[in-house]
Coordinates of C-alpha atoms (C1' of nucleotides) in Angstrom, one line a residue:
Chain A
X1395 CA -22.6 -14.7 4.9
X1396 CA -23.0 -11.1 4.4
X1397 CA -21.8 -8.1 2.2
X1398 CA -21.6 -4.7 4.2
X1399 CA -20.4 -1.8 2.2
X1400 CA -19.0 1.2 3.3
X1401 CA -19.9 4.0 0.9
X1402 CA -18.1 7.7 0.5
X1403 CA -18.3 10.4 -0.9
X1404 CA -17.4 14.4 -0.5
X1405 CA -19.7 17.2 0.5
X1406 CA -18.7 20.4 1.6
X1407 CA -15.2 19.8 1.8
X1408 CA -16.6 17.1 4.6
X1409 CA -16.1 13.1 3.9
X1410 CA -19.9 11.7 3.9
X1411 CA -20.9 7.9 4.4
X1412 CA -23.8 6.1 3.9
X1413 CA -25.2 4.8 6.5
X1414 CA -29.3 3.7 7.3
X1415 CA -31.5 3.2 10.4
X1416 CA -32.4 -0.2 11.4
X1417 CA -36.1 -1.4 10.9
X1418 CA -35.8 -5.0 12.1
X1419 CA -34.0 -6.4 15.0
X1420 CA -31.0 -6.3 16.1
X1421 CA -30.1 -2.9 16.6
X1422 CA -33.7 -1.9 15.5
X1423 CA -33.6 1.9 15.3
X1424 CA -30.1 2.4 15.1
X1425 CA -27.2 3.2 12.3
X1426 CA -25.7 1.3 10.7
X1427 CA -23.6 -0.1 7.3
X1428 CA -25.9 -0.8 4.5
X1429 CA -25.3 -4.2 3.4
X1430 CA -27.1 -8.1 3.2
X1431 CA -27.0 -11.2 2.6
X1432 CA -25.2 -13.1 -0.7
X1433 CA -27.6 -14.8 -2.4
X1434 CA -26.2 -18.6 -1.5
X1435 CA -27.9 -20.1 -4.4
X1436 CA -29.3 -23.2 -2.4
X1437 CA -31.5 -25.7 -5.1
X1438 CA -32.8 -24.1 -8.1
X1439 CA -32.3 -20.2 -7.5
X1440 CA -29.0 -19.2 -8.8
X1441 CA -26.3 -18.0 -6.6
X1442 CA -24.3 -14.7 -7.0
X1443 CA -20.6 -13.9 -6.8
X1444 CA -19.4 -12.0 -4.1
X1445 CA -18.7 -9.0 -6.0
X1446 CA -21.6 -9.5 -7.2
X1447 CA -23.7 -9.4 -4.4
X1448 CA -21.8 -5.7 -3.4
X1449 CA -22.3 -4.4 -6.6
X1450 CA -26.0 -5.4 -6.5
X1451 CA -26.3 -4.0 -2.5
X1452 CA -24.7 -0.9 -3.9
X1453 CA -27.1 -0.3 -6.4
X1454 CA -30.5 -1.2 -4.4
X1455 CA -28.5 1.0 -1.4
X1456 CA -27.9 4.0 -3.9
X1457 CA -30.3 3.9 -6.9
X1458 CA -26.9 4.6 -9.5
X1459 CA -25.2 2.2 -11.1
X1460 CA -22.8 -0.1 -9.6
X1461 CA -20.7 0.4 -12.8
X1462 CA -20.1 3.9 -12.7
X1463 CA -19.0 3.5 -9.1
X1464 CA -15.8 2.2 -7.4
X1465 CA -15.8 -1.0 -5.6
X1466 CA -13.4 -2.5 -3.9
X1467 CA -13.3 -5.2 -1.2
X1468 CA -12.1 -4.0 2.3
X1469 CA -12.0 -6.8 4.3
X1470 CA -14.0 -10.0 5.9
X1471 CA -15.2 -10.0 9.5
X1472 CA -15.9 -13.2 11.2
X1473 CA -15.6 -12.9 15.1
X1474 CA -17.9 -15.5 16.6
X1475 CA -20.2 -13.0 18.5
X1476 CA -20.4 -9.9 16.0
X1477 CA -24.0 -10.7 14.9
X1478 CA -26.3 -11.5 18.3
X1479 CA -28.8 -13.7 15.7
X1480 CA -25.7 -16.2 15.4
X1481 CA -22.8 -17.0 13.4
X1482 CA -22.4 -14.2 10.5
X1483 CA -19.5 -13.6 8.7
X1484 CA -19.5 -10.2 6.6
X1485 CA -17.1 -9.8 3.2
X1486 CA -17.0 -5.9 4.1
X1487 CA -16.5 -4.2 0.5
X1488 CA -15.2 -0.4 -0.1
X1489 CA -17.1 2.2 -2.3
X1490 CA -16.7 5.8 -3.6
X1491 CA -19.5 7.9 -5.2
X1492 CA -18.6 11.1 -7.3
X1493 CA -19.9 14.0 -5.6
X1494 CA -21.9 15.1 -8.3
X1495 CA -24.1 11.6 -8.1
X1496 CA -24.6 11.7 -4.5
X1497 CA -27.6 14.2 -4.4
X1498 CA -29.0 11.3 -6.5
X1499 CA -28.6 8.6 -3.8
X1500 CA -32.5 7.6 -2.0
X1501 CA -33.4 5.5 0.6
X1502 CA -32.8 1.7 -0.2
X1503 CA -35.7 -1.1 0.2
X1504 CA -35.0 -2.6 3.8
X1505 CA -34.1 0.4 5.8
X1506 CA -35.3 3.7 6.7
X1507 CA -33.8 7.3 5.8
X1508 CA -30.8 6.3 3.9
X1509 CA -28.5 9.4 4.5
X1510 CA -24.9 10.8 4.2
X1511 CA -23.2 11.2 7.9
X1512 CA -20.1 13.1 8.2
X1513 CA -17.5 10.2 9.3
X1514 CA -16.7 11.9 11.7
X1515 CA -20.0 12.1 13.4
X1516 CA -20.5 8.9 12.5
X1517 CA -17.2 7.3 14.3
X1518 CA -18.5 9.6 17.4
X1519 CA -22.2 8.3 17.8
X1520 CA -22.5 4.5 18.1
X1521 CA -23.3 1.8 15.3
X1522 CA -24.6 -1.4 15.2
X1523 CA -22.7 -4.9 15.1
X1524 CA -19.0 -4.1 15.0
X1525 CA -19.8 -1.4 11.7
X1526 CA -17.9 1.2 13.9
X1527 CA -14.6 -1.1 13.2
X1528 CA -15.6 -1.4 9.8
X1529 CA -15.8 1.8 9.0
X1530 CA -12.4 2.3 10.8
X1531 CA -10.8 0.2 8.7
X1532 CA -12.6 1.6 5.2
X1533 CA -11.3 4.7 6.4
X1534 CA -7.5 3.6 6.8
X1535 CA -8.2 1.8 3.6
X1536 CA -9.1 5.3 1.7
X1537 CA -6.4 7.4 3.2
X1538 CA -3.7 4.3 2.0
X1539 CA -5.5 4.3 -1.3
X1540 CA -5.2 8.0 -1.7
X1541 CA -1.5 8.1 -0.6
X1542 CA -1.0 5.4 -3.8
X1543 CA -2.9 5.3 -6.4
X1544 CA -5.2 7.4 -8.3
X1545 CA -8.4 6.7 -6.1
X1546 CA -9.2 10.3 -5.7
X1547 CA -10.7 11.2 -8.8
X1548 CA -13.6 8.8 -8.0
X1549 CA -14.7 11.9 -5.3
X1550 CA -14.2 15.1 -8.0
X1551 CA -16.8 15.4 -10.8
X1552 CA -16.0 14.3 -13.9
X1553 CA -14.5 17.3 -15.0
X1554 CA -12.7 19.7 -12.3
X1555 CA -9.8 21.9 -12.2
X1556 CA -6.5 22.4 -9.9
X1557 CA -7.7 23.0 -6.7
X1558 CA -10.6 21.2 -6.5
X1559 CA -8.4 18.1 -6.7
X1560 CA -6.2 19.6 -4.4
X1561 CA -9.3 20.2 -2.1
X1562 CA -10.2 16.2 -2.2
X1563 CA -6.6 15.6 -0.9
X1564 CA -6.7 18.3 1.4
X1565 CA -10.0 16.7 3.3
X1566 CA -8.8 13.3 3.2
X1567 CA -5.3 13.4 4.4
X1568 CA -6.3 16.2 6.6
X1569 CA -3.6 18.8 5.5
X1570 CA -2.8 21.9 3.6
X1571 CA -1.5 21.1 0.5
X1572 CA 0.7 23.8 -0.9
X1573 CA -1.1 25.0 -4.0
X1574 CA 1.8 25.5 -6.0
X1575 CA 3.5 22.5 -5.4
X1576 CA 0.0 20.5 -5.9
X1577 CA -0.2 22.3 -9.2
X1578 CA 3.6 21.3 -10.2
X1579 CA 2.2 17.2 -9.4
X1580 CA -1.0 17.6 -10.9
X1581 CA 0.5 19.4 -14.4
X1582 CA 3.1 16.1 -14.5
X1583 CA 0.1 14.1 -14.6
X1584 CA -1.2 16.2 -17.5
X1585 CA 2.3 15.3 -19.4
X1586 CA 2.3 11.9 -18.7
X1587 CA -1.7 11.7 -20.5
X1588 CA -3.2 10.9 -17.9
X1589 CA -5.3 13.6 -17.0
X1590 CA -6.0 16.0 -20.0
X1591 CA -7.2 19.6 -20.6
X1592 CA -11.5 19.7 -20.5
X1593 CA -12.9 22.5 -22.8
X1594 CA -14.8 25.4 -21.0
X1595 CA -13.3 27.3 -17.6
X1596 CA -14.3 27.4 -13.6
X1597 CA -16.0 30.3 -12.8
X1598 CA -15.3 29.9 -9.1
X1599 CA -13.5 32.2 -7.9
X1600 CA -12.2 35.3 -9.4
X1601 CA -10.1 34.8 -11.8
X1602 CA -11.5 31.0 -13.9
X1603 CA -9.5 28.1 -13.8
X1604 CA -8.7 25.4 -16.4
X1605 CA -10.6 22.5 -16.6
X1606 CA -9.6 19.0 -16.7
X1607 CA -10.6 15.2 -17.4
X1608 CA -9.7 12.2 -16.5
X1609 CA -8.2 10.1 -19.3
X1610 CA -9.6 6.8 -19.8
X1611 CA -7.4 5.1 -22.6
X1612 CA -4.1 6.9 -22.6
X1613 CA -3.1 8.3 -25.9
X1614 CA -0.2 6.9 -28.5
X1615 CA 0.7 3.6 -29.5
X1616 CA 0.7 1.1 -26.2
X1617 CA 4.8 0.9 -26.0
X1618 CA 6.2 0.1 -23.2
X1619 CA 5.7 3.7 -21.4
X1620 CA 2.1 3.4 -21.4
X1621 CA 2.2 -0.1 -20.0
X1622 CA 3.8 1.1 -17.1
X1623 CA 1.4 4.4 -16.9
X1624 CA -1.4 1.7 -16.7
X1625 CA 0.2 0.2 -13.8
X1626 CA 0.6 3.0 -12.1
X1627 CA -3.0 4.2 -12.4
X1628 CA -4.4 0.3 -11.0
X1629 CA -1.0 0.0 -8.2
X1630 CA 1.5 2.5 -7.9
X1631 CA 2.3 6.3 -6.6
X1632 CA 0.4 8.5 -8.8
X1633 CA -0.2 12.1 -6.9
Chain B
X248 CA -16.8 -21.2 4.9
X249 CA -13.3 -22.2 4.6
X250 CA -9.7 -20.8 5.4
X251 CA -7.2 -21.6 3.0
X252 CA -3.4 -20.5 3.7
X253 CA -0.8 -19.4 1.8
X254 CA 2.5 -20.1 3.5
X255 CA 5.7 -18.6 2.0
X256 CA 9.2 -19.1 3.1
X257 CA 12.4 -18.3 1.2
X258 CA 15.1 -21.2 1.0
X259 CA 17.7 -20.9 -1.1
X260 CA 17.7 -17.4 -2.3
X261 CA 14.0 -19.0 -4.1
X262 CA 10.5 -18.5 -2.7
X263 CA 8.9 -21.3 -1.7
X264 CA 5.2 -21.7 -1.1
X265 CA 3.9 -24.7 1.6
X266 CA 1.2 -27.0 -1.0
X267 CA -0.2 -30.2 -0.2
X268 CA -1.2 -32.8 -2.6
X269 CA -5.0 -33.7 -2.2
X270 CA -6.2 -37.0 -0.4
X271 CA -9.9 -37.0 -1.0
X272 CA -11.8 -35.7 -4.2
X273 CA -12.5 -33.5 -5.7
X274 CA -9.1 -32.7 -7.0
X275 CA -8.1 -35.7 -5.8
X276 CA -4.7 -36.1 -6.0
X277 CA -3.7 -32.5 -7.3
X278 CA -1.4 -29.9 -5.3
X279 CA -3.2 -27.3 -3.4
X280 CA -3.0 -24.3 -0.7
X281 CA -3.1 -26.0 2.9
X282 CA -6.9 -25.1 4.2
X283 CA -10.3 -26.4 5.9
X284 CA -13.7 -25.5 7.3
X285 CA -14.5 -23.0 9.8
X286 CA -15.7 -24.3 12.8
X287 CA -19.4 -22.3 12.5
X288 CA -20.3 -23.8 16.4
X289 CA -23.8 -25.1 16.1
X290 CA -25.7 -26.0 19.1
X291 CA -23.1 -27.0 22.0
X292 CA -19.5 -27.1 20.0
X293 CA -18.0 -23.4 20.3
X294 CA -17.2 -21.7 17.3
X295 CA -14.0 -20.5 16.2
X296 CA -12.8 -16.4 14.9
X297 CA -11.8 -16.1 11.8
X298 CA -8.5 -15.1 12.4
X299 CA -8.2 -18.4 15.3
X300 CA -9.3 -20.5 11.9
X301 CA -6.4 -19.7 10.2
X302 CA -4.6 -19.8 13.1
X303 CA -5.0 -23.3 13.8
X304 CA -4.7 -24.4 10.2
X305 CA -1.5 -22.8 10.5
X306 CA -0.1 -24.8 13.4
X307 CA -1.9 -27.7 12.1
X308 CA 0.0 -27.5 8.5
X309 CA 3.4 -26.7 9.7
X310 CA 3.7 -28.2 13.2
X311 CA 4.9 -24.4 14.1
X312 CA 3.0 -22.3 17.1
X313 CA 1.2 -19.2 14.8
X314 CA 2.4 -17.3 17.7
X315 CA 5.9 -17.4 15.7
X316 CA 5.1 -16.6 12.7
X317 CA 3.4 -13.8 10.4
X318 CA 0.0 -14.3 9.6
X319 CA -2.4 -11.6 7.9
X320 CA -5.5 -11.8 5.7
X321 CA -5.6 -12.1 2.2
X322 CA -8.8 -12.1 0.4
X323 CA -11.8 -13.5 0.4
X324 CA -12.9 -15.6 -2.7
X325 CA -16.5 -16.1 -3.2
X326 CA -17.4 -17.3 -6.7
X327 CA -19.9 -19.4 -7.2
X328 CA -18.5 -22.4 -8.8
X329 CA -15.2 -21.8 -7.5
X330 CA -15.9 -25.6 -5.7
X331 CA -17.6 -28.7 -7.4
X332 CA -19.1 -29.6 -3.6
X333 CA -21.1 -26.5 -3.8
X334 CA -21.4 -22.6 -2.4
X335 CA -18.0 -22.7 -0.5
X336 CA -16.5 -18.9 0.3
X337 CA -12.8 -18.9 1.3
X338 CA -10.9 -16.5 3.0
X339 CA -7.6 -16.2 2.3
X340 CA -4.6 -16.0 4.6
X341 CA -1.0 -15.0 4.0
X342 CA 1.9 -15.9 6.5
X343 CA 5.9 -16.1 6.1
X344 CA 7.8 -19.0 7.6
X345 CA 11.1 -17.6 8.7
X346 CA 13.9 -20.1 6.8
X347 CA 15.5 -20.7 10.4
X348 CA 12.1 -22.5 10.9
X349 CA 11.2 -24.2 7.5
X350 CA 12.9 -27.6 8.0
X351 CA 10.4 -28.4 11.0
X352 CA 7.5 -27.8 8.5
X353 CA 6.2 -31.6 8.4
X354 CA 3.3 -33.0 6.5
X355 CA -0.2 -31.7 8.3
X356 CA -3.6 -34.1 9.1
X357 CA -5.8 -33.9 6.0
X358 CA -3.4 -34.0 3.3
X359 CA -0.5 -36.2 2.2
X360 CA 3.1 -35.1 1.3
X361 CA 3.4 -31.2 2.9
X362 CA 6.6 -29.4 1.5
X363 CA 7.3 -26.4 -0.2
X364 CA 7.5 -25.7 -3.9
X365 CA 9.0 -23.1 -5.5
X366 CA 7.0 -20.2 -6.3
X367 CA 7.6 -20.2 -10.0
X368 CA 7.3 -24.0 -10.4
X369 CA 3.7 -23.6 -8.5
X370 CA 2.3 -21.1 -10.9
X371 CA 3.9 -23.5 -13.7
X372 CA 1.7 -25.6 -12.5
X373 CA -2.1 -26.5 -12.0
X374 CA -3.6 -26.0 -8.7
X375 CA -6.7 -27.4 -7.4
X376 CA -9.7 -25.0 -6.9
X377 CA -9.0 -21.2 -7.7
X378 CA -6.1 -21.5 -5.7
X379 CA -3.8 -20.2 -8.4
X380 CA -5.4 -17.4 -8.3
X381 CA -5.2 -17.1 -4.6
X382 CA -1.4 -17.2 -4.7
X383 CA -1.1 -14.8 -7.2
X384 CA -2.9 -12.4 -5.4
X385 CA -0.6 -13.5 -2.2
X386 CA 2.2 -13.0 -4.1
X387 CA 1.1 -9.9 -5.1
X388 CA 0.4 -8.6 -1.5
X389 CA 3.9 -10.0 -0.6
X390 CA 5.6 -7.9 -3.0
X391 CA 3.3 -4.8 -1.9
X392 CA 4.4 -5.3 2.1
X393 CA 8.0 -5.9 1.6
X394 CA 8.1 -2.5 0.0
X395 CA 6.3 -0.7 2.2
X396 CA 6.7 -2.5 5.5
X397 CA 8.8 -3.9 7.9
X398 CA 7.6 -7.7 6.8
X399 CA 10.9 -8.5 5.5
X400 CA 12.2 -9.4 8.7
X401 CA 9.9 -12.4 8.6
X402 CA 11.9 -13.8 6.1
X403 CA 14.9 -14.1 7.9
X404 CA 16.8 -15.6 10.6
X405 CA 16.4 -13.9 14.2
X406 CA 20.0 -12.7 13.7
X407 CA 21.3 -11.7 10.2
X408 CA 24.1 -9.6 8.3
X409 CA 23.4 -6.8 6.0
X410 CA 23.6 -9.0 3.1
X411 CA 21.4 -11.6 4.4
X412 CA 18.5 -9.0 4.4
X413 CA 19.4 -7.6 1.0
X414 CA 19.4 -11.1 -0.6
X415 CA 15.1 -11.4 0.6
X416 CA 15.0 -7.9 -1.0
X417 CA 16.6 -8.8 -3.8
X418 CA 14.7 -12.3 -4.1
X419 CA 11.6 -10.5 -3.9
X420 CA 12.0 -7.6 -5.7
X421 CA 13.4 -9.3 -8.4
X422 CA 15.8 -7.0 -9.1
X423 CA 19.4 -6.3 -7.7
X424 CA 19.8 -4.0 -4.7
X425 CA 23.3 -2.2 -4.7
X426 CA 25.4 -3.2 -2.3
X427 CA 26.5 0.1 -0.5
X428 CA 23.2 1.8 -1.2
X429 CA 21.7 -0.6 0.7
X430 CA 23.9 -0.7 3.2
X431 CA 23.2 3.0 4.3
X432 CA 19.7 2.8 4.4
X433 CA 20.2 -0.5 7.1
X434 CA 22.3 1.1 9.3
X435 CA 19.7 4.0 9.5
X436 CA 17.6 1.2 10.9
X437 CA 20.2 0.7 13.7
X438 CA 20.8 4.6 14.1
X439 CA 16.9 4.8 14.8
X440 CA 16.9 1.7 17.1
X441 CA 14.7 -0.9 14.8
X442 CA 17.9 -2.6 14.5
X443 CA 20.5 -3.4 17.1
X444 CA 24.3 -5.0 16.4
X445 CA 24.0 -9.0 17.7
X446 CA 27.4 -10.7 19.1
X447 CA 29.0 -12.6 16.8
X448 CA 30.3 -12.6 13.2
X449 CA 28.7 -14.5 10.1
X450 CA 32.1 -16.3 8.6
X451 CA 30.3 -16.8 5.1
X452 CA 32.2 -15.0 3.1
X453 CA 35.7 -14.2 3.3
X454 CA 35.4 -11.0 5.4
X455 CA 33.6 -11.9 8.4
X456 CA 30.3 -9.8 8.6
X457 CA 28.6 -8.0 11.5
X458 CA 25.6 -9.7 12.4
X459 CA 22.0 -7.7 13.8
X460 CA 19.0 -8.5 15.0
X461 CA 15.7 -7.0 15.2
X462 CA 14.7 -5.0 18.2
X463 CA 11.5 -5.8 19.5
X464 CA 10.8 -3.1 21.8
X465 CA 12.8 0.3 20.8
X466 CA 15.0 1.9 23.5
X467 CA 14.7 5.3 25.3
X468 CA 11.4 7.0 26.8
X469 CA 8.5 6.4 24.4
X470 CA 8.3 9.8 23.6
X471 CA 7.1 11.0 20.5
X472 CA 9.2 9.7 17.9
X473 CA 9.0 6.2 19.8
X474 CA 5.2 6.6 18.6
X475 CA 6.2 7.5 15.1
X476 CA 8.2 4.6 14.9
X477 CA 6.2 1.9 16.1
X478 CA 3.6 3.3 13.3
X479 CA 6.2 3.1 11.0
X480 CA 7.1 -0.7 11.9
X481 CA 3.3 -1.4 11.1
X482 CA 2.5 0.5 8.5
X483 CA 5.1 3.2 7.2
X484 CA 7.7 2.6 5.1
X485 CA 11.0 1.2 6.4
X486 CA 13.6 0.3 3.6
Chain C
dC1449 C1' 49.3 -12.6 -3.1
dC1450 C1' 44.6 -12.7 -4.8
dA1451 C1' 39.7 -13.1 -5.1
dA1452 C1' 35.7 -11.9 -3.0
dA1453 C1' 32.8 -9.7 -0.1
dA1454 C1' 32.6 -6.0 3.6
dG1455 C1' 32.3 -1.5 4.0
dT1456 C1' 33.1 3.9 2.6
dG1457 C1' 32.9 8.1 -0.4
dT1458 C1' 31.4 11.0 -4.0
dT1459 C1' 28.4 12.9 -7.1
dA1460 C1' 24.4 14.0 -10.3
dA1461 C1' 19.6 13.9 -10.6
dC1462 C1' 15.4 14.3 -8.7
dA1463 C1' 11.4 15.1 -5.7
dG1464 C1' 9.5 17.5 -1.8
dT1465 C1' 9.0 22.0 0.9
dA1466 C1' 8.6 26.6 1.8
dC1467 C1' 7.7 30.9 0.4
dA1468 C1' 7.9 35.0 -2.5
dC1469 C1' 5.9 36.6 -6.4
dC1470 C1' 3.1 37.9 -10.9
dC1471 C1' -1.4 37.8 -13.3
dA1472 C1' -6.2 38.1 -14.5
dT1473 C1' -10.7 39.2 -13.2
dG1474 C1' -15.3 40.2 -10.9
dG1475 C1' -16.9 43.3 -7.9
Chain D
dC518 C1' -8.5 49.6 -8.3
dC519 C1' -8.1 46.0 -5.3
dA520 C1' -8.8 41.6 -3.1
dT521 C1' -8.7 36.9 -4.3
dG522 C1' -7.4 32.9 -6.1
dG523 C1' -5.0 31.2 -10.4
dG524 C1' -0.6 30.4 -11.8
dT525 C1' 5.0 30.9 -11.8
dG526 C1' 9.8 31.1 -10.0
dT527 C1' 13.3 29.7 -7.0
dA528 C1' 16.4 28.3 -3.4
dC529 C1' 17.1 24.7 0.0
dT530 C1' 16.6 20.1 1.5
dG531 C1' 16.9 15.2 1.7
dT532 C1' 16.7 10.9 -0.9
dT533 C1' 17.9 7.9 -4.6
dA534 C1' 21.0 5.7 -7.9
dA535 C1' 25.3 4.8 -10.0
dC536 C1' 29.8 3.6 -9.4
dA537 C1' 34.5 4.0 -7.9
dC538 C1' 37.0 3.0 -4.2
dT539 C1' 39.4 1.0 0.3
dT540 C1' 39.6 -2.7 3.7
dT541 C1' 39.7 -7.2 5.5
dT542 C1' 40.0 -11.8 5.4
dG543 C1' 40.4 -17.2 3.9
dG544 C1' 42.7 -19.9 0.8

DNA sequence: CCAAAAGTGTTAACAGTACACCCATGG
DNA sequence: CCATGGGTGTACTGTTAACACTTTTGG
């Protein structure tokens, strides 16, 4: 059994995943997932969960902590024939690294030239095992999460303003959003507490925009609204 | 590696969940999700997919071909001391029984006494393994797909009345789905061909209702909006 | 006739969409 | 002063939710 993890983030307006070249057959030399085995635990060694094992792949994969990360697991892949060295099953797991971490990201232990591929050169050049279907589904997996819940501040820094938001939507559902009516969404968010006003302004463009923050613990006593606000941010329609 | 299978069904207006009480330890004795090994295919025996695992574990618990019925991955569960034998990884399944179909559920190989349980009385009470909290997050996924996909009409017979379907909705939901609002959003179902009227009036009541069915294949040229609804049928949102 | 469920109508509130517009500022 | 992007207003649309209503039937 192994943990594959499919790992984003956003460059340039471009979607980015992680993928590394192969230094030991199969598919010696080409791309592939980053990802190994769980740590079974057979006789004295201790075993590891399998959120475990992800978390630690994503760490040794990335250099940053698994912590400040999100992680999620995608989906388990067990067709008979996926791995040509015999019968491998791969828990595929789900991860999103803020944009302003990724330049941090280096080459992991057991593969060469760890490096961020636009997905969608990645989907057009070929990847090892079944990754390519993997990665499909992570993909369909992000756009679902970003449609309903609050996934997409994982890829904005930790402070950002209107439109740079917007600009993570934008990329990922692969439309215009209208800035105003973005604006309208984003500023309900800002009434409900859960995003609040950052101090300093964006000198981006011409005129600087406000600055905001995600809020961690919302504000007020926990009635029943915030309860609900909390659910919302883990399961339901947020943006 | 093991499949384990959470089977719903709704009889009653009360969802029901397939358990089987333990013949051999551990848990000897106790009430758990139907389940068993993956056949891994060393040496001459031919391994099995994941997905033909839980397949056959289906047919096997409930007598039913899998053809018939709705089956989807869950989860997989990989602690490590989640089984008293040792390192055992699950994945989890999910299907629906249609009710139609439920009384020809009969007790499976491995496992004495088959037969469903109410969903609430289940998580009343203490399941072997983790498997309580496999069927919470089942139940969880169930709740997701009925209200963003077509899955409801698992649930039901092949032919059904507008009440009928708004009774699983309701069941599931939890809450109470207004009668003439719900109405108008099924018969935009039949006005965009996912429904279709079935001969035949249900005399449960005292007014004899009109009775549908779902339409497999939608009518017409499969033009464009064809395509948009078979996405919707698999993905989208339907009522 | 009456209860009960099928089926219809009406309306207010709300969210999404499109698009026109004002405002502040760096160059 | 002007182009650019931040920020605002507004009218139109479709969907939802609440609830009153008519219709049809078996007992």
């Amino acid at each position: 059994v192994t943990v594959d993890l499919v790992i984003f983030t956003l460059l340039d307006a471009d979607l980015k995943v992680l993928l590394v070249r192969r230094r030991e057959p199969p598919f010696r030399g080409e791309l592939a997932l980053p990802g190994g085995f769980v740590r079974i635990g057979d006789g004295d060694l201790p075993g590891e969960d399998l959120d475990a094992a992800a978390a630690r792949e994503l760490t040794e994969e990335t250099g940053l902590p698994a912590r400040a990360l999100y992680l999620e697991q995608l989906y388990t892949f067990g067709e008979v024939n996926r791995d040509p060295r015999g019968r491998v099953i791969t828990v595929a797991y789900f991860a999103l690294v803020r944009p302003d971490l990724a330049p941090f990201v280096v080459a992991g232990g057991d593969a060469d030239a760890a490096g961020w591929l636009s997905v969608g050169e990645a989907l057009g050049s070929s990847l090892a095992f079944d990754h390519r279907r993997i990665l499909e589904k992570a993909l369909a997996r992000l756009r679902q999460r970003v449609g309903d819940s609050a996934i997409a501040f994982e890829l904005v820094p930790s402070t950002f303003t209107v439109a740079e938001l917007r600009a993570v939507y934008d990329c990922i559902e692969g439309v215009e959003n209208d800035a105003g009516n973005f604006r309208r969404k984003f500023l309900r968010l800002v009434e409900d507490g859960v995003l609040e006003p950052a101090p300093g302004k964006r000198l981006t463009g011409r005129k600087p925009a406000a600055v905001y923050r995600f809020r961690r613990q919302p504000r007020g006593a926990a009635g029943s609204e915030e309860e609900i606000k909390k659910h919302d941010l883990e399961n339901g329609t947020v943006l």
